[in-house]
Amino acid sequence: MSQRSQHRAYLRPASAAAGVLALVLAGCVGGGAPSSPAADDGPTPGEDARLSVISQLGDNPALQGVLQRLNEAYMEANPGVTVDIEYLTLEDLTKTLPTTLASGAGPDVFDYDANESSLGELARSELVLPLDPYADEYGWTESLAVSAASRTTYDDALFGVPRSSEAVGLFYNADAFTRLRIGAPTSYDAFIAAAERLQEEGLTPIAFGNKDQWPSGHLVGAALHSMTALSTIESFETLSGSGSWTDPSVLESFDEAARWAAEGYITPDFNGVSFDDALKSFYAGQAGMFVEGTGVTPDIIENMADTSVEFVSFPMRDEDLEQQAQGGVGGAWAISASSAAPAIAADWLDFVHFSDEAERAWLQAGVLPTTDYDGAGVDVPALVADNLSVVSAAQEGGGIGYWTGYSTSPLVTDAWNSGGQLLLAGDAAPDEVAASLDEALEQARSNDP
Amino acid sequence: MTVDLGATTTSQAAPDEPRRRAGSRRRELASGYALAVPALVLYAAFMLWPISQTLWLSFTNWNGLTSSPTWAGLDNYRRLVGDDRFYNGLLNNLYWVIGSWLAQGLGLLLAALLSAQWIRGRTLFRTILFVPATMALVVVGIAWEQIYSPGDGLLNTALSAVGLDSLSRGWLADESTAMSAVIATANWTYYGFAMVVFLGGLQAIDRHLYEAAAMDGAGAWSQFRHITVPGLRNQITLLLVVSFINTLRTFDLVYVMTNGGPGEATEVVAYHVYALAFVTRQVGYGAAAAVVLTVVILVATTIFLWLREKDS
């Protein structure tokens, strides 16, 4: 079978995707009375303007192409508007954007991480515009899924347009599983059995690299969301909550993740392996499973075209809990408070995210919608359909949780970065790590007005 | 009349001379200051102003994003007193200082070897050995990160090739080896500088001392210990001070190779300052840590130089 025909085999009828989407996106943000945009909006749609945009798709050429095509279509429809897009990696963006915005020299529009610790901090520092007037004007309020909008809503104001829905699940090399006669890891016992079997066969059971420090949040977070009720997680993953990381079920999940490392289920010397290298080992078939968010799907499709890869919900360790998943949204568009053309910026956002043309293009590229888009008439790769099923299962079950250690404050993130490395290496006990996270959380909460 | 005129002329010329000299000196001074102004302006703009800003920020609370820091008095300094992570960084710095002595020792050894007249191609060897000192630390960090890479890194591959598989590990991933691995990388870039400084010093030592010592029956080690090392006292002092300062303010390699990890195993104070100011957005607290680090460097350097002067 040629590569092209294999690729076609991934395509499924749109109706399947549409059906799933309808489930995923049930319940959107309720529509309120439309309010007017800010008084000083600069040029309005139809007038001439120049927009600068920074996107965090710097390391994703495939998705850059999608945005580029949409942008060109927008400029063609609005000949008086010129939009310059700069692509940065998330790491570079996170390091440079906040201070650029604070200096007043930021871009008109940018794409930033959507949680209290990142976009929320910019909002608290009044560096981004509240989008509610535009949300009402363009109907975003009705279109956005409640769960997605909640990640960019701070103090009851919408500060970002969530760019993609994401959930962490379990990618596995279906070809290897078939060849080795391993059952699909759809239950926790099956997941552990698969890890042991892959290990016996000399493969790395779970590709994992934590040199970049953040991946530990995704791996440990998978254990956490499989053992701890979402209401408990929410109590310590939000600044307004009052919960603690020392909850017994949290400690138990930390212990379980550390056990995976101790048993050799994850890549050896993982603290010296980068995320990219770990992902490459999965591409190369050296590892059988990969615990990661739906955001890597476009990369996996592109790099494993000749391999059958499937994606399932990370199985619940505590079977009394309904299926839930770590995640949220993968990024959000925001408008700088210093933008000279916020009305044009909002118009551009409406086109590149909410138009039918944009929704279709993003979904085809593997980016899951954050709106009520039903995907009618869109053929999606099988792996994207799997993504949608996983998101749907969590939405219908216990819900989609948070990016572990990355949701509330940079202080907690910093504590997580070192704590996650030590926990998985067996150099710190779960209660020690939890105590350092609690200390950081307490400080963050005391700083939050 | 003529005499009178002459006398008048003479009496007028005498006081004019110092005035002319004074005027000339003033002009020289003025032109000197004028020439120094650009450098002073640059120094004030890029050194004094940032230093004063850092000092001021250390008495404030600020996330680096809002327009106005809030006055915090000495709170940041009080907090620093109980900050275990700051002390951990300082200890890592001190470990690094001690580790850097190895590079100086290696530099001294190589300088002594490359001074030997019987070695052919000394200039070529010196040039090759100095190359690492010319490389950007970021490039060095990335290259050595690959060398230390778990599994197929050059170091582990080399160990396997000579039957030492049991020593293979993730050098930067292991809490017990990460700091030493980073220090070894830093030493790789530093020994060449030490070697060149020592080579300069060696050329100033009178060769007759070695000849006299040899005639008295002194061996190579004895000559090295009693002639070479004392003759290089100034170079040793210079290198100790320079490496001490460089090591305490080191940042690049840690940033590139480990991000301070695993855990906080390789976190030095300068990296901690960066993390405070730009990762956790505690700019005021980070500034306080930077001020304390600067004071530590100044005090330690002053004591060191004072002891050196007293000793000599």
GROMACS .gro file of N, CA, C and O in nm, chain B residues 167-205:
model
  156
  616LEU      N    1   2.957   0.246   3.405
  616LEU     CA    2   2.967   0.388   3.443
  616LEU      C    3   2.873   0.477   3.360
  616LEU      O    4   2.855   0.594   3.390
  617SER      N    5   2.816   0.419   3.254
  617SER     CA    6   2.727   0.498   3.168
  617SER      C    7   2.607   0.547   3.247
  617SER      O    8   2.553   0.475   3.331
  618ARG      N    9   2.566   0.666   3.219
  618ARG     CA   10   2.449   0.723   3.287
  618ARG      C   11   2.403   0.849   3.214
  618ARG      O   12   2.472   0.897   3.124
  619GLY      N   13   2.293   0.905   3.259
  619GLY     CA   14   2.252   1.035   3.211
  619GLY      C   15   2.323   1.138   3.296
  619GLY      O   16   2.276   1.172   3.404
  620TRP      N   17   2.435   1.184   3.248
  620TRP     CA   18   2.522   1.267   3.332
  620TRP      C   19   2.454   1.392   3.383
  620TRP      O   20   2.478   1.436   3.495
  621LEU      N   21   2.371   1.451   3.298
  621LEU     CA   22   2.302   1.573   3.341
  621LEU      C   23   2.167   1.542   3.406
  621LEU      O   24   2.102   1.630   3.460
  622ALA      N   25   2.124   1.417   3.397
  622ALA     CA   26   1.994   1.379   3.452
  622ALA      C   27   2.006   1.330   3.595
  622ALA      O   28   1.908   1.324   3.667
  623ASP      N   29   2.126   1.296   3.635
  623ASP     CA   30   2.148   1.237   3.765
  623ASP      C   31   2.189   1.347   3.864
  623ASP      O   32   2.287   1.419   3.842
  624GLU      N   33   2.115   1.355   3.974
  624GLU     CA   34   2.141   1.461   4.072
  624GLU      C   35   2.284   1.456   4.124
  624GLU      O   36   2.343   1.559   4.157
  625SER      N   37   2.341   1.335   4.129
  625SER     CA   38   2.474   1.321   4.189
  625SER      C   39   2.588   1.358   4.093
  625SER      O   40   2.700   1.381   4.136
  626THR      N   41   2.560   1.362   3.963
  626THR     CA   42   2.668   1.392   3.868
  626THR      C   43   2.647   1.521   3.788
  626THR      O   44   2.740   1.569   3.725
  627ALA      N   45   2.525   1.576   3.794
  627ALA     CA   46   2.493   1.689   3.706
  627ALA      C   47   2.584   1.810   3.731
  627ALA      O   48   2.638   1.869   3.636
  628MET      N   49   2.604   1.845   3.858
  628MET     CA   50   2.685   1.963   3.888
  628MET      C   51   2.829   1.945   3.841
  628MET      O   52   2.889   2.035   3.779
  629SER      N   53   2.884   1.827   3.868
  629SER     CA   54   3.022   1.801   3.826
  629SER      C   55   3.033   1.804   3.674
  629SER      O   56   3.134   1.852   3.619
  630ALA      N   57   2.930   1.753   3.606
  630ALA     CA   58   2.933   1.753   3.460
  630ALA      C   59   2.933   1.896   3.405
  630ALA      O   60   3.005   1.926   3.309
  631VAL      N   61   2.855   1.983   3.466
  631VAL     CA   62   2.851   2.123   3.420
  631VAL      C   63   2.986   2.191   3.449
  631VAL      O   64   3.040   2.264   3.365
  632ILE      N   65   3.040   2.163   3.567
  632ILE     CA   66   3.170   2.224   3.603
  632ILE      C   67   3.279   2.176   3.508
  632ILE      O   68   3.364   2.255   3.464
  633ALA      N   69   3.276   2.048   3.473
  633ALA     CA   70   3.376   1.995   3.380
  633ALA      C   71   3.368   2.067   3.246
  633ALA      O   72   3.470   2.099   3.183
  634THR      N   73   3.246   2.097   3.204
  634THR     CA   74   3.227   2.171   3.078
  634THR      C   75   3.287   2.311   3.089
  634THR      O   76   3.356   2.358   2.998
  635ALA      N   77   3.260   2.375   3.202
  635ALA     CA   78   3.314   2.510   3.223
  635ALA      C   79   3.466   2.505   3.224
  635ALA      O   80   3.533   2.592   3.166
  636ASN      N   81   3.521   2.403   3.288
  636ASN     CA   82   3.667   2.391   3.295
  636ASN      C   83   3.728   2.372   3.157
  636ASN      O   84   3.838   2.419   3.129
  637TRP      N   85   3.655   2.301   3.072
  637TRP     CA   86   3.703   2.279   2.935
  637TRP      C   87   3.723   2.412   2.863
  637TRP      O   88   3.812   2.427   2.781
  638THR      N   89   3.637   2.509   2.894
  638THR     CA   90   3.650   2.639   2.828
  638THR      C   91   3.752   2.728   2.898
  638THR      O   92   3.793   2.829   2.844
  639TYR      N   93   3.787   2.694   3.021
  639TYR     CA   94   3.866   2.787   3.103
  639TYR      C   95   4.015   2.754   3.108
  639TYR      O   96   4.098   2.843   3.125
  640TYR      N   97   4.050   2.624   3.095
  640TYR     CA   98   4.190   2.589   3.116
  640TYR      C   99   4.282   2.658   3.014
  640TYR      O  100   4.397   2.692   3.043
  641GLY      N  101   4.231   2.683   2.893
  641GLY     CA  102   4.312   2.745   2.787
  641GLY      C  103   4.354   2.886   2.824
  641GLY      O  104   4.468   2.927   2.803
  642PHE      N  105   4.260   2.960   2.885
  642PHE     CA  106   4.291   3.097   2.930
  642PHE      C  107   4.398   3.092   3.039
  642PHE      O  108   4.496   3.168   3.035
  643ALA      N  109   4.381   2.999   3.134
  643ALA     CA  110   4.480   2.985   3.241
  643ALA      C  111   4.617   2.950   3.183
  643ALA      O  112   4.720   3.005   3.223
  644MET      N  113   4.615   2.861   3.085
  644MET     CA  114   4.741   2.818   3.023
  644MET      C  115   4.814   2.937   2.961
  644MET      O  116   4.936   2.954   2.980
  645VAL      N  117   4.742   3.021   2.890
  645VAL     CA  118   4.805   3.135   2.823
  645VAL      C  119   4.861   3.234   2.924
  645VAL      O  120   4.973   3.286   2.908
  646VAL      N  121   4.785   3.258   3.031
  646VAL     CA  122   4.833   3.350   3.135
  646VAL      C  123   4.961   3.294   3.199
  646VAL      O  124   5.060   3.366   3.218
  647PHE      N  125   4.960   3.164   3.228
  647PHE     CA  126   5.078   3.102   3.289
  647PHE      C  127   5.197   3.102   3.192
  647PHE      O  128   5.312   3.121   3.233
  648LEU      N  129   5.170   3.081   3.065
  648LEU     CA  130   5.279   3.083   2.966
  648LEU      C  131   5.347   3.220   2.964
  648LEU      O  132   5.471   3.230   2.958
  649GLY      N  133   5.265   3.326   2.974
  649GLY     CA  134   5.320   3.462   2.980
  649GLY      C  135   5.408   3.478   3.103
  649GLY      O  136   5.518   3.536   3.097
  650GLY      N  137   5.359   3.425   3.217
  650GLY     CA  138   5.434   3.436   3.342
  650GLY      C  139   5.564   3.358   3.336
  650GLY      O  140   5.668   3.403   3.384
  651LEU      N  141   5.558   3.242   3.272
  651LEU     CA  142   5.677   3.156   3.267
  651LEU      C  143   5.791   3.223   3.189
  651LEU      O  144   5.908   3.205   3.221
  652GLN      N  145   5.752   3.300   3.088
  652GLN     CA  146   5.855   3.365   3.007
  652GLN      C  147   5.931   3.472   3.085
  652GLN      O  148   6.040   3.513   3.047
  653ALA      N  149   5.869   3.519   3.194
  653ALA     CA  150   5.932   3.624   3.274
  653ALA      C  151   6.026   3.566   3.381
  653ALA      O  152   6.096   3.640   3.448
  654ILE      N  153   6.023   3.435   3.398
  654ILE     CA  154   6.110   3.374   3.500
  654ILE      C  155   6.251   3.357   3.442
  654ILE      O  156   6.267   3.303   3.331
   0.00000   0.00000   0.00000
